Short mmCIF file of C-alpha atoms and ligand atoms in Angstrom, two decimals:
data_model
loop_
_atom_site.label_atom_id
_atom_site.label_comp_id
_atom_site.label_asym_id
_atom_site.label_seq_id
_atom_site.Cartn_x
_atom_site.Cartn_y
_atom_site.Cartn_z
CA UNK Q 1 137.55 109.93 71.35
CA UNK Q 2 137.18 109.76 74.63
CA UNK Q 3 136.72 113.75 75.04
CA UNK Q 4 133.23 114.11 73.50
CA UNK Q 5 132.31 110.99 75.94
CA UNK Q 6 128.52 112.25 77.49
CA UNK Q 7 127.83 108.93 79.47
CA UNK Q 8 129.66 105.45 81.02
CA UNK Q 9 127.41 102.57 81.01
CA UNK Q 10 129.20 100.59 83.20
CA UNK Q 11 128.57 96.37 83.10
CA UNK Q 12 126.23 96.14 80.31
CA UNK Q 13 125.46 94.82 77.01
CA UNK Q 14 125.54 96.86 73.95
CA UNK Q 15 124.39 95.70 70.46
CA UNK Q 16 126.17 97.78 67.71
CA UNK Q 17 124.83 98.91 64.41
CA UNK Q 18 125.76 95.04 63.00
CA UNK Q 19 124.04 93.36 66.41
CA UNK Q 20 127.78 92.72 67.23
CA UNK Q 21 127.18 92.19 71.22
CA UNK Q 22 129.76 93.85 73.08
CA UNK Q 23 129.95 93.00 76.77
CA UNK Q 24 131.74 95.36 79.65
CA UNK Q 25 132.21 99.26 80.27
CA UNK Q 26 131.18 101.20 76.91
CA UNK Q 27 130.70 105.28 76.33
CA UNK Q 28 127.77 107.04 74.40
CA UNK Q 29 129.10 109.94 72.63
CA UNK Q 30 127.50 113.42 71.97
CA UNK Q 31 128.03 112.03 67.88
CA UNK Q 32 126.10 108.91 68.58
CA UNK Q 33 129.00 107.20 68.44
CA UNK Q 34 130.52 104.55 71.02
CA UNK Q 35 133.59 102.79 72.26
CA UNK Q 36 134.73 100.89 74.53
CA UNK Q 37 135.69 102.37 78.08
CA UNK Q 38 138.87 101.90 80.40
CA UNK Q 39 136.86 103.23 82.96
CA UNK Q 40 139.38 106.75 83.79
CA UNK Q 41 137.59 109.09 80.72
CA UNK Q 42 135.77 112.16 81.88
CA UNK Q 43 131.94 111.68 81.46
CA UNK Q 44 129.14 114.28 82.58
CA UNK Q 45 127.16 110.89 83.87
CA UNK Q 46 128.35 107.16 85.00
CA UNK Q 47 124.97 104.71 84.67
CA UNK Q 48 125.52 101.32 86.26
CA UNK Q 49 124.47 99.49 83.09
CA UNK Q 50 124.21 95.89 84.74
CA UNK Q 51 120.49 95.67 84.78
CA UNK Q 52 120.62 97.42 80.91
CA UNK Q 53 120.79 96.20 77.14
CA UNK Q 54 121.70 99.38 74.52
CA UNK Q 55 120.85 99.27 71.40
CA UNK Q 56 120.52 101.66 68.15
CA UNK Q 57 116.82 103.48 68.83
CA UNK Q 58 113.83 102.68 66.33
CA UNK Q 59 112.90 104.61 63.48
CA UNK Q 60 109.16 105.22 62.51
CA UNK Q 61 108.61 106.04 58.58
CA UNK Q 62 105.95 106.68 58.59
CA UNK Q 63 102.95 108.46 60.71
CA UNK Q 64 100.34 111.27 61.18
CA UNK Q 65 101.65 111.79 64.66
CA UNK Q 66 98.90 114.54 65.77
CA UNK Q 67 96.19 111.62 64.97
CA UNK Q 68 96.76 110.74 68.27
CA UNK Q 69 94.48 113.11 68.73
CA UNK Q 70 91.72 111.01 66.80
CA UNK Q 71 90.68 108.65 69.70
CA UNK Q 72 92.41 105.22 68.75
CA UNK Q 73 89.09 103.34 68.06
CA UNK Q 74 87.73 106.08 65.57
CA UNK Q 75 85.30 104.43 63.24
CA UNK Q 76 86.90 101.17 63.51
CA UNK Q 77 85.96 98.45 61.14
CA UNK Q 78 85.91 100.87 58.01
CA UNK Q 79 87.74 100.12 55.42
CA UNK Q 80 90.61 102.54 54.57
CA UNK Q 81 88.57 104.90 51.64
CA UNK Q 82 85.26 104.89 53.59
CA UNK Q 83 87.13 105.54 56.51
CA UNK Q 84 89.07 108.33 55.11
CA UNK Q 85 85.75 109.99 53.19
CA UNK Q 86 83.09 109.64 56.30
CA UNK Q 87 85.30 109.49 59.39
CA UNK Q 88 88.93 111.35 59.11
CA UNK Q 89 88.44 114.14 57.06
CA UNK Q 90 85.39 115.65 58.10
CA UNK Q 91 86.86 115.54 61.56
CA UNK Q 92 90.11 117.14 60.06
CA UNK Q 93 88.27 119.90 58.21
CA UNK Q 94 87.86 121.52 62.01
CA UNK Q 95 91.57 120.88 62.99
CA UNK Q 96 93.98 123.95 64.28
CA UNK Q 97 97.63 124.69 64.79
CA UNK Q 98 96.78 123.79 68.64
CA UNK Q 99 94.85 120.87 68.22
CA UNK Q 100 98.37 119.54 65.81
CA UNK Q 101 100.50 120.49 68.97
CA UNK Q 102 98.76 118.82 71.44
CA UNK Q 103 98.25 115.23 68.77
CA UNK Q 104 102.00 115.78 68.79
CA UNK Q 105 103.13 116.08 72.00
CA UNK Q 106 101.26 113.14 73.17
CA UNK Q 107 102.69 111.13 69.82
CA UNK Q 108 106.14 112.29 71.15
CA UNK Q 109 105.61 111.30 74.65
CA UNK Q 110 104.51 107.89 73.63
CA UNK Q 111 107.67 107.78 70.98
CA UNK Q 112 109.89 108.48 73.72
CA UNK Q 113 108.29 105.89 76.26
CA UNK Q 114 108.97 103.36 73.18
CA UNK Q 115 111.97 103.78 72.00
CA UNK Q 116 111.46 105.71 69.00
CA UNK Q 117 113.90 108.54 68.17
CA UNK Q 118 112.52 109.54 64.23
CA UNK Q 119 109.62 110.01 62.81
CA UNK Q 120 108.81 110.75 59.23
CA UNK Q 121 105.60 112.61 59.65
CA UNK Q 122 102.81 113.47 57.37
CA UNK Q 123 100.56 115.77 58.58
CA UNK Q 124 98.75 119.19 58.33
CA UNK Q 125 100.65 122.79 59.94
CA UNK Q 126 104.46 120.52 59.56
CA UNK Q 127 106.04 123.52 61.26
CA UNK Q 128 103.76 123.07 64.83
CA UNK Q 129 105.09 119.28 64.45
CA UNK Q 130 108.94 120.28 63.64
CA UNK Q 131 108.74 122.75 67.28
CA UNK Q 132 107.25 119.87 69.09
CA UNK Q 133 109.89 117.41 68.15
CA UNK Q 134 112.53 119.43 68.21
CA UNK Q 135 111.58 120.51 71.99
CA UNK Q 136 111.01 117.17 72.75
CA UNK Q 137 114.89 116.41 71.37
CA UNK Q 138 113.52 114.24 68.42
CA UNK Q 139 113.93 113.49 64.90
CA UNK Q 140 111.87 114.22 62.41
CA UNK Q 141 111.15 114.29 58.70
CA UNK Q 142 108.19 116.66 58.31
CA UNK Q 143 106.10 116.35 55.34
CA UNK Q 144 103.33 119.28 54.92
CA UNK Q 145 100.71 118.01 53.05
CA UNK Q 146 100.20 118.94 49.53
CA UNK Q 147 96.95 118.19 47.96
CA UNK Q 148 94.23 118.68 45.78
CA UNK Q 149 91.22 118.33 47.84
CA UNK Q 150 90.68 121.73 50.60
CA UNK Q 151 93.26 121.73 53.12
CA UNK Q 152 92.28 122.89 56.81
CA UNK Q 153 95.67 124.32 56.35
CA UNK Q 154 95.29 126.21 53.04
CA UNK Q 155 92.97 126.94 50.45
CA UNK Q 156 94.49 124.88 47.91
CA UNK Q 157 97.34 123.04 46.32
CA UNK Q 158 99.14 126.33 45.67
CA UNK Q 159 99.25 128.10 49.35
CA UNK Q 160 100.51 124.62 50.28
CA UNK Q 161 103.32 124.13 48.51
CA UNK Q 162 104.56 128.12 48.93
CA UNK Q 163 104.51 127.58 52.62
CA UNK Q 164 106.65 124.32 52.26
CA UNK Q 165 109.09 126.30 49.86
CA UNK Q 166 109.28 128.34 52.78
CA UNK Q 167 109.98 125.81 55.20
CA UNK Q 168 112.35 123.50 53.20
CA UNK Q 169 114.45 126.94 52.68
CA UNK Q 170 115.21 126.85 55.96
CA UNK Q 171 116.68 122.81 56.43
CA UNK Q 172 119.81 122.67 57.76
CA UNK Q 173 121.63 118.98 58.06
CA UNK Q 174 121.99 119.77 61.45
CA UNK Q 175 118.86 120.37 63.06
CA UNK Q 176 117.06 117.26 64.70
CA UNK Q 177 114.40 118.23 62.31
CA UNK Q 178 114.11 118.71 58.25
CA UNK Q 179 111.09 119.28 56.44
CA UNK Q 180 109.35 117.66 53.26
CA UNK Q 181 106.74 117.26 50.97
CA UNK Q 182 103.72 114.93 51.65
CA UNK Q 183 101.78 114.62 48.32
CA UNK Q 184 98.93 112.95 49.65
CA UNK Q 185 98.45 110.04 47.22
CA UNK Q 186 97.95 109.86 43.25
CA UNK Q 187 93.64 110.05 44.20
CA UNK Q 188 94.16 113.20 45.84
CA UNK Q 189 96.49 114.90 43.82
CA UNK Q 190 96.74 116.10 39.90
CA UNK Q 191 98.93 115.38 37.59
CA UNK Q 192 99.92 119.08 37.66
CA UNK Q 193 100.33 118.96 41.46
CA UNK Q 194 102.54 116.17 41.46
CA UNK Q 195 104.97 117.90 39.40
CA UNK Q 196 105.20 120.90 40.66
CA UNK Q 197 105.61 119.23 44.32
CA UNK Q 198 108.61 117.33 42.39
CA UNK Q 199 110.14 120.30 40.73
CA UNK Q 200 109.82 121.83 44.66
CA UNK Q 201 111.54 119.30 45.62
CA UNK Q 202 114.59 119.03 42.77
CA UNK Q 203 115.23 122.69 43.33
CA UNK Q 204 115.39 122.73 47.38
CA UNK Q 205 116.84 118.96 47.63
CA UNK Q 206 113.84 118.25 49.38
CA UNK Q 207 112.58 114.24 49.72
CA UNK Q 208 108.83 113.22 48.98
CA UNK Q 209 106.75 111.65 51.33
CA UNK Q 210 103.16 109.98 49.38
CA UNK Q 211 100.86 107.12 49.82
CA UNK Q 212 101.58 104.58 47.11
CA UNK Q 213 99.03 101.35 46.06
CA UNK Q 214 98.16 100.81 49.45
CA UNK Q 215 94.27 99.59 48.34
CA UNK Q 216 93.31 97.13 45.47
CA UNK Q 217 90.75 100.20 44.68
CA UNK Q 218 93.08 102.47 44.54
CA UNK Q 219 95.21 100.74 41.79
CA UNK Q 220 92.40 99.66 39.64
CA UNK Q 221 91.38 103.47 39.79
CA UNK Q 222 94.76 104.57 39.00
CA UNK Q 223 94.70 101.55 35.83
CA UNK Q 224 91.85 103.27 34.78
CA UNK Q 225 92.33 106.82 34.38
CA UNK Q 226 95.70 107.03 33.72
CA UNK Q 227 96.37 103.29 31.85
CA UNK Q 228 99.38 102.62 34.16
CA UNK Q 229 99.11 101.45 37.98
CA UNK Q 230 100.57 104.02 40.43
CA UNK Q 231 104.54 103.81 40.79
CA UNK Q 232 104.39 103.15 36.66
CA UNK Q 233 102.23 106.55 36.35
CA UNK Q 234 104.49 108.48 38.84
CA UNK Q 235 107.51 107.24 37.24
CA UNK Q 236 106.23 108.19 33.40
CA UNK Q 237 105.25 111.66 35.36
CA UNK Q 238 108.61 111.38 36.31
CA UNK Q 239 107.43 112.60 39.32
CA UNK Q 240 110.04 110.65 41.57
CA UNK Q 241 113.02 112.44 42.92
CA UNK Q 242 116.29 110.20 45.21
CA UNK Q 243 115.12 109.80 48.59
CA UNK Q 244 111.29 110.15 47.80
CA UNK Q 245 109.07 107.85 50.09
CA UNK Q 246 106.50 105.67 49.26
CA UNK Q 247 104.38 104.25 52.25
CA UNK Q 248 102.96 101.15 51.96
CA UNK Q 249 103.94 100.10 48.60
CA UNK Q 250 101.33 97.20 49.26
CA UNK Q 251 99.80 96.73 45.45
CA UNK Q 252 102.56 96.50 42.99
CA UNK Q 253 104.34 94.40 40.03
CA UNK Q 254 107.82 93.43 39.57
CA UNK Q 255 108.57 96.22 37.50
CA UNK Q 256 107.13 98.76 39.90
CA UNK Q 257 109.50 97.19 42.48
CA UNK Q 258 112.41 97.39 40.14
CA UNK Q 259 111.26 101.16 39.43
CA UNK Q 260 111.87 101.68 43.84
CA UNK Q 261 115.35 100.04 43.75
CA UNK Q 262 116.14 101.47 40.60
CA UNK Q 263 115.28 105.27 41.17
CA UNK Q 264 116.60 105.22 45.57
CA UNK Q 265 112.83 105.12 46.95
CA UNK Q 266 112.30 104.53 50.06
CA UNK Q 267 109.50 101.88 50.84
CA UNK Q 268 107.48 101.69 54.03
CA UNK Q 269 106.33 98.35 55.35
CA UNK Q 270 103.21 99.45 57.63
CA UNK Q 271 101.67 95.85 58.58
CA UNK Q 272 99.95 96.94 61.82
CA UNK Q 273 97.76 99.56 59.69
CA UNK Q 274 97.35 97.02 56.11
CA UNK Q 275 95.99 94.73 58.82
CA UNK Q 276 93.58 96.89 60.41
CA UNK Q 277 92.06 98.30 57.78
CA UNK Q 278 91.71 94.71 55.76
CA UNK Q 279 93.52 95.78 52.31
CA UNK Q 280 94.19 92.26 51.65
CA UNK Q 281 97.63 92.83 50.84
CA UNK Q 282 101.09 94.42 52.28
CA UNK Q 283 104.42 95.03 51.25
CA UNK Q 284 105.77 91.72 50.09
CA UNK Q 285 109.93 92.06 51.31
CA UNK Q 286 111.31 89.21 49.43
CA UNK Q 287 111.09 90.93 45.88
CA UNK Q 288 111.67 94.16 47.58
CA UNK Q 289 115.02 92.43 49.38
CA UNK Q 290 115.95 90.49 45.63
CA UNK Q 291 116.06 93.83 44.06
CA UNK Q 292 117.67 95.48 46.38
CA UNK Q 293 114.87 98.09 46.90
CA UNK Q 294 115.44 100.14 50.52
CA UNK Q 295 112.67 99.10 52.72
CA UNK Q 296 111.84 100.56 56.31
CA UNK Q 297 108.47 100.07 58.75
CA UNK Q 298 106.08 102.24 60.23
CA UNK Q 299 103.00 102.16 61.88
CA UNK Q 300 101.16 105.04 60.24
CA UNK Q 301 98.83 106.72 61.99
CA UNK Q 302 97.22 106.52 65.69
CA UNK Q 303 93.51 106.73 64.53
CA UNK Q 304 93.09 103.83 62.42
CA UNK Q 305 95.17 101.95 62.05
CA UNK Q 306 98.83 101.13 63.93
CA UNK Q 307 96.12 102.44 66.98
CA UNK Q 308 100.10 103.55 68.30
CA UNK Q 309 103.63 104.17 67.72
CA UNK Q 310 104.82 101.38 69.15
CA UNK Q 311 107.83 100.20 67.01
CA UNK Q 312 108.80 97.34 68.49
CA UNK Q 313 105.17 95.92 68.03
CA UNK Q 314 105.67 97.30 64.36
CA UNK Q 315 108.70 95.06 63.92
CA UNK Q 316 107.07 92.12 65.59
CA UNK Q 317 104.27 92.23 63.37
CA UNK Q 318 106.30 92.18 60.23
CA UNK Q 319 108.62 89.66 61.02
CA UNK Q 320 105.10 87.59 61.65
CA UNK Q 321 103.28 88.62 58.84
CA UNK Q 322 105.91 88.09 56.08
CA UNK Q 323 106.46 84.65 57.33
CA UNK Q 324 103.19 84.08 57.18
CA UNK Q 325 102.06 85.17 53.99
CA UNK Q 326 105.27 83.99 52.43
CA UNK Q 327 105.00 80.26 54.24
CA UNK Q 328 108.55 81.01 55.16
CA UNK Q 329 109.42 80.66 58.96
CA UNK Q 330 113.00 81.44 58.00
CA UNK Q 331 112.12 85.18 56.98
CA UNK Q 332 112.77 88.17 59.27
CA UNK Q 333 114.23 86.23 62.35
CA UNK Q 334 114.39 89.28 65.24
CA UNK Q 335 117.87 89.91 64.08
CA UNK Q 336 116.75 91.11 60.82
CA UNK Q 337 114.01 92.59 61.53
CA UNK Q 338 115.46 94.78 64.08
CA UNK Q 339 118.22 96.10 62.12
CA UNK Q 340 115.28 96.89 59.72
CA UNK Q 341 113.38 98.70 62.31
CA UNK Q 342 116.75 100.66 63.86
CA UNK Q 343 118.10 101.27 60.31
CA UNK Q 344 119.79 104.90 59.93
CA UNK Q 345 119.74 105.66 63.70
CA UNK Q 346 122.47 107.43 65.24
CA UNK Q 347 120.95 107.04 69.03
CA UNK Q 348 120.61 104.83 72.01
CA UNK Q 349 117.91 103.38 73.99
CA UNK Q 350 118.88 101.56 77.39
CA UNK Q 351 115.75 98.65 77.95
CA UNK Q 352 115.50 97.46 81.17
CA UNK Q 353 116.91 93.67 81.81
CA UNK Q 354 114.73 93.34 85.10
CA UNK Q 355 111.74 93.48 83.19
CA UNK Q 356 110.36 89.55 83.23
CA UNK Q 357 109.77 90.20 79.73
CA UNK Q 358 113.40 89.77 78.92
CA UNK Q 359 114.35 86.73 80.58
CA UNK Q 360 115.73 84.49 80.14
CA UNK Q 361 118.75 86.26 78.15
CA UNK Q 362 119.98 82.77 76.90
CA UNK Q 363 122.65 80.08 78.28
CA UNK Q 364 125.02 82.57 75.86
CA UNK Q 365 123.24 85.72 77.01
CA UNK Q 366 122.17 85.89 73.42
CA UNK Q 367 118.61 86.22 73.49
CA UNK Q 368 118.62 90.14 74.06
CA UNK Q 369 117.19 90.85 70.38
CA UNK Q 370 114.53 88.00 70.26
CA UNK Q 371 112.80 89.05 73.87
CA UNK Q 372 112.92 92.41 72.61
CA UNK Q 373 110.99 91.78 69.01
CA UNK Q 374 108.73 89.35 69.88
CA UNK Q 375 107.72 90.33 73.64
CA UNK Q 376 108.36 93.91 73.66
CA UNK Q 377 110.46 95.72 76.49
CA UNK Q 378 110.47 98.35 78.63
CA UNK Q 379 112.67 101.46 77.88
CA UNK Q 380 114.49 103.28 80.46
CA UNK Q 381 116.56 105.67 78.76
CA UNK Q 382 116.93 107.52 75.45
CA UNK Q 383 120.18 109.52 73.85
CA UNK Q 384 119.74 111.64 70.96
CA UNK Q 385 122.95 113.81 70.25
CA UNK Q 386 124.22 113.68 73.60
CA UNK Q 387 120.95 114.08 75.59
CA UNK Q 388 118.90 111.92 77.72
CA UNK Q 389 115.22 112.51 76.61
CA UNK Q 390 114.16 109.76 79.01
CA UNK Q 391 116.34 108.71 82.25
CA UNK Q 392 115.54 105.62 84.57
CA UNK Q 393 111.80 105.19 82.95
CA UNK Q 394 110.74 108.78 83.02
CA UNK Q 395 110.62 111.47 80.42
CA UNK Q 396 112.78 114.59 81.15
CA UNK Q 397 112.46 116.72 77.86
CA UNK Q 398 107.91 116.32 77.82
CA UNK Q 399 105.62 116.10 81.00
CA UNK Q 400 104.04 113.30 80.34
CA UNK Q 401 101.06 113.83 83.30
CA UNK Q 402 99.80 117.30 81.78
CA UNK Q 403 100.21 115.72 77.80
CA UNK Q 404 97.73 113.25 78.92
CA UNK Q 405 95.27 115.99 80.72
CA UNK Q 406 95.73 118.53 77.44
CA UNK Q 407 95.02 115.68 75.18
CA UNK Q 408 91.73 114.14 77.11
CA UNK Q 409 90.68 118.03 77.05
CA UNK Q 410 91.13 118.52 73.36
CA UNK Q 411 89.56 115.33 72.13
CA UNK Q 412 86.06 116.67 74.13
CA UNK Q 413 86.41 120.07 72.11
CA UNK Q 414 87.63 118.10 68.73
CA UNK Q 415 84.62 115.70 68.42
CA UNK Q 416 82.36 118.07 70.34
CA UNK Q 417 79.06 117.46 67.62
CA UNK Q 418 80.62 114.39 65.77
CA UNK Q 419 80.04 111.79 68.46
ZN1 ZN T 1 99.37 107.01 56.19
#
């Protein structure tokens, strides 16, 4: 094994895919694989790995990563449809391919500086976001937005989903990034466009990315024009392909749950953003753990909502949240939550132990995970496939310093009349 060996952490602490802490001289491989080291393999880099925990990375599923762009604070204190009608898409009506790669870059930068390795993306121009990432050495699952309302993209529904045909032709398991189709949500899409994003999806194995019952309103609309609240309509559509992903999942019965387990969904806890934008209700995990539905977190977008990418604040907040709505203090310890919020990830983040916020590590060094969730940590380097995208606290594969300059200089031309 020892062959493919990229880098020695020498003296550290490494929590495997389980948590299993393993204690010593361990090797990252270009796989994402690791094993133990006797110390004689040949390695392209030796890291002493005494002031270092490793773990898996995080995994983000779900953002609008160029709404970084969309100064955090925009319109804050609307409520998530008013917010959407007055504030975010009148703003996005004016967005460009350049606008998307400079949102990006900076969303990359900050996923980097986090921790995050994979992002599963909704957002307009998906193939400006797939270059970014991809340069940046990231992972990403691309959704191009398909919807019924006008695009700044495309003209309509139909332009939309041929350019995404296009795009999904060209996946490849091996590529950092693969593409997919972001149906907006059932209010912005037809019956008629919902299927025809599915059948896109059936015939080029693609996965679905939507909003699902993430409002009260939006459920009682759904109730009313269709008789059925939104994962029963989609499912009687039979509009849901394996793999599709439903973010926020927030609104729903039993049987809708059972409908996610039964038919591989993916659901997407996003507490940061239910929070923020007051919709009085978010994924409930204990019915979605009792069915054995797959459930992931992500902290949507920048603008409203998460207000940043930060995972491990993500996980924090969820671990919080459930206990508190559930009046359960026994739900989500870090453990848990973190193998929720790492789930899936073949890479490596190194977080620095002389950062004050991880001590004390525990008489057993044992508290590692716990400082981590709950107090956040400070990452010094990240492995995807071999590479170091961030070495010793500084990004190598995104210049952080002219991100920030582009990005202050874009949001002046962006809101240039709106503010
Ligand atoms: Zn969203």
């Amino acid at each position: 094994m020892g062959d493919d060996a990229v880098v020695r952490y020498s003296n550290t602490v490494l929590y495997d895919d389980h948590l299993n802490k393993i204690v010593g001289d361990v090797l990252i491989h270009k796989d994402g694989s690791w094993s133990k080291s006797n110390g004689d393999e040949d390695v392209i880099e030796e890291i002493d790995g005494s002031n270092r925990v490793l773990t898996r990375s995080l995994q983000n599923w779900h953002t609008h990563l160029a709404m970084q762009l969309n100064a955090r604070d925009f319109s804050d204190g609307y409520p998530l449809h008013r917010w959407l009608n007055e504030a975010i898409f009148p703003t996005e009506a004016r967005i460009t391919p350049e606008f998307v790669r400079i949102g990006t870059s900076a969303a990359a930068a900050e996923m980097i500086r986090t921790g995050s390795t994979f992002a599963a993306d909704m957002y307009f121009f998906p193939a400006v976001t797939g270059g970014v990432l991809t340069d940046a050495g990231l992972r990403g699952l691309i959704g191009g937005p398909v919807s019924d309302a006008a695009l700044p993209s495309h003209d309509d529904a139909e332009s939309a989903l041929s350019e995404l045909d296009h795009l999904l032709s060209q996946n490849n398991e091996n590529d950092l990034v693969q593409y997919a189709i972001a149906t907006h949500s059932v209010y912005l899409c037809s019956q008629e466009t919902l299927l025809r994003a599915s059948d896109l999806a059936q015939r080029r194995n693609g996965r679905i990315h939507i909003h699902v019952s993430e409002t009260r309103k939006e459920i009682a609309d759904c109730k009313e024009k269709n008789g059925l609240y939104p994962i029963e309509y989609l499912d009687s559509i039979d509009f849901i392909q394996p793999g599709t992903i439903f973010a926020h999942a927030s609104w729903v019965k039993k049987n809708e749950i059972k409908i996610v387990a039964d038919r591989n969904v993916t659901a997407v806890h996003c507490p940061s953003s239910n929070m923020k934008l007051a919709c009085g209700g978010t994924l409930s995990f204990p019915p979605y753990r009792d069915a054995g539905a797959d459930v992931r977190i992500g902290t949507d977008g920048a603008a409203s909502s998460g207000n940043g990418l930060n995972m491990l604040h993500e996980a924090r907040l969820a671990s919080l949240l459930q206990r508190h709505d559930h009046w359960d203090s026994t739900l989500f310890p870090a453990q848990d939550v973190f193998k929720l919020a790492t789930k899936g990830s073949k890479d490596w983040v190194a977080w620095n132990l002389d950062d004050v916020r991880m001590r004390p590590v525990g008489r057993s060094n044992n508290r590692h995970i716990a400082n981590l969730i709950y107090n956040g940590g400070d990452c010094l380097d990240v492995w995807v496939n071999g590479q170091a995208l961030r070495k010793n606290g500084a990004t190598l594969t995104l210049d952080e310093h002219s991100i920030i300059e582009e990005l202050d200089e874009a949001v002046q031309t962006y809101y240039d009349g709106l503010e």
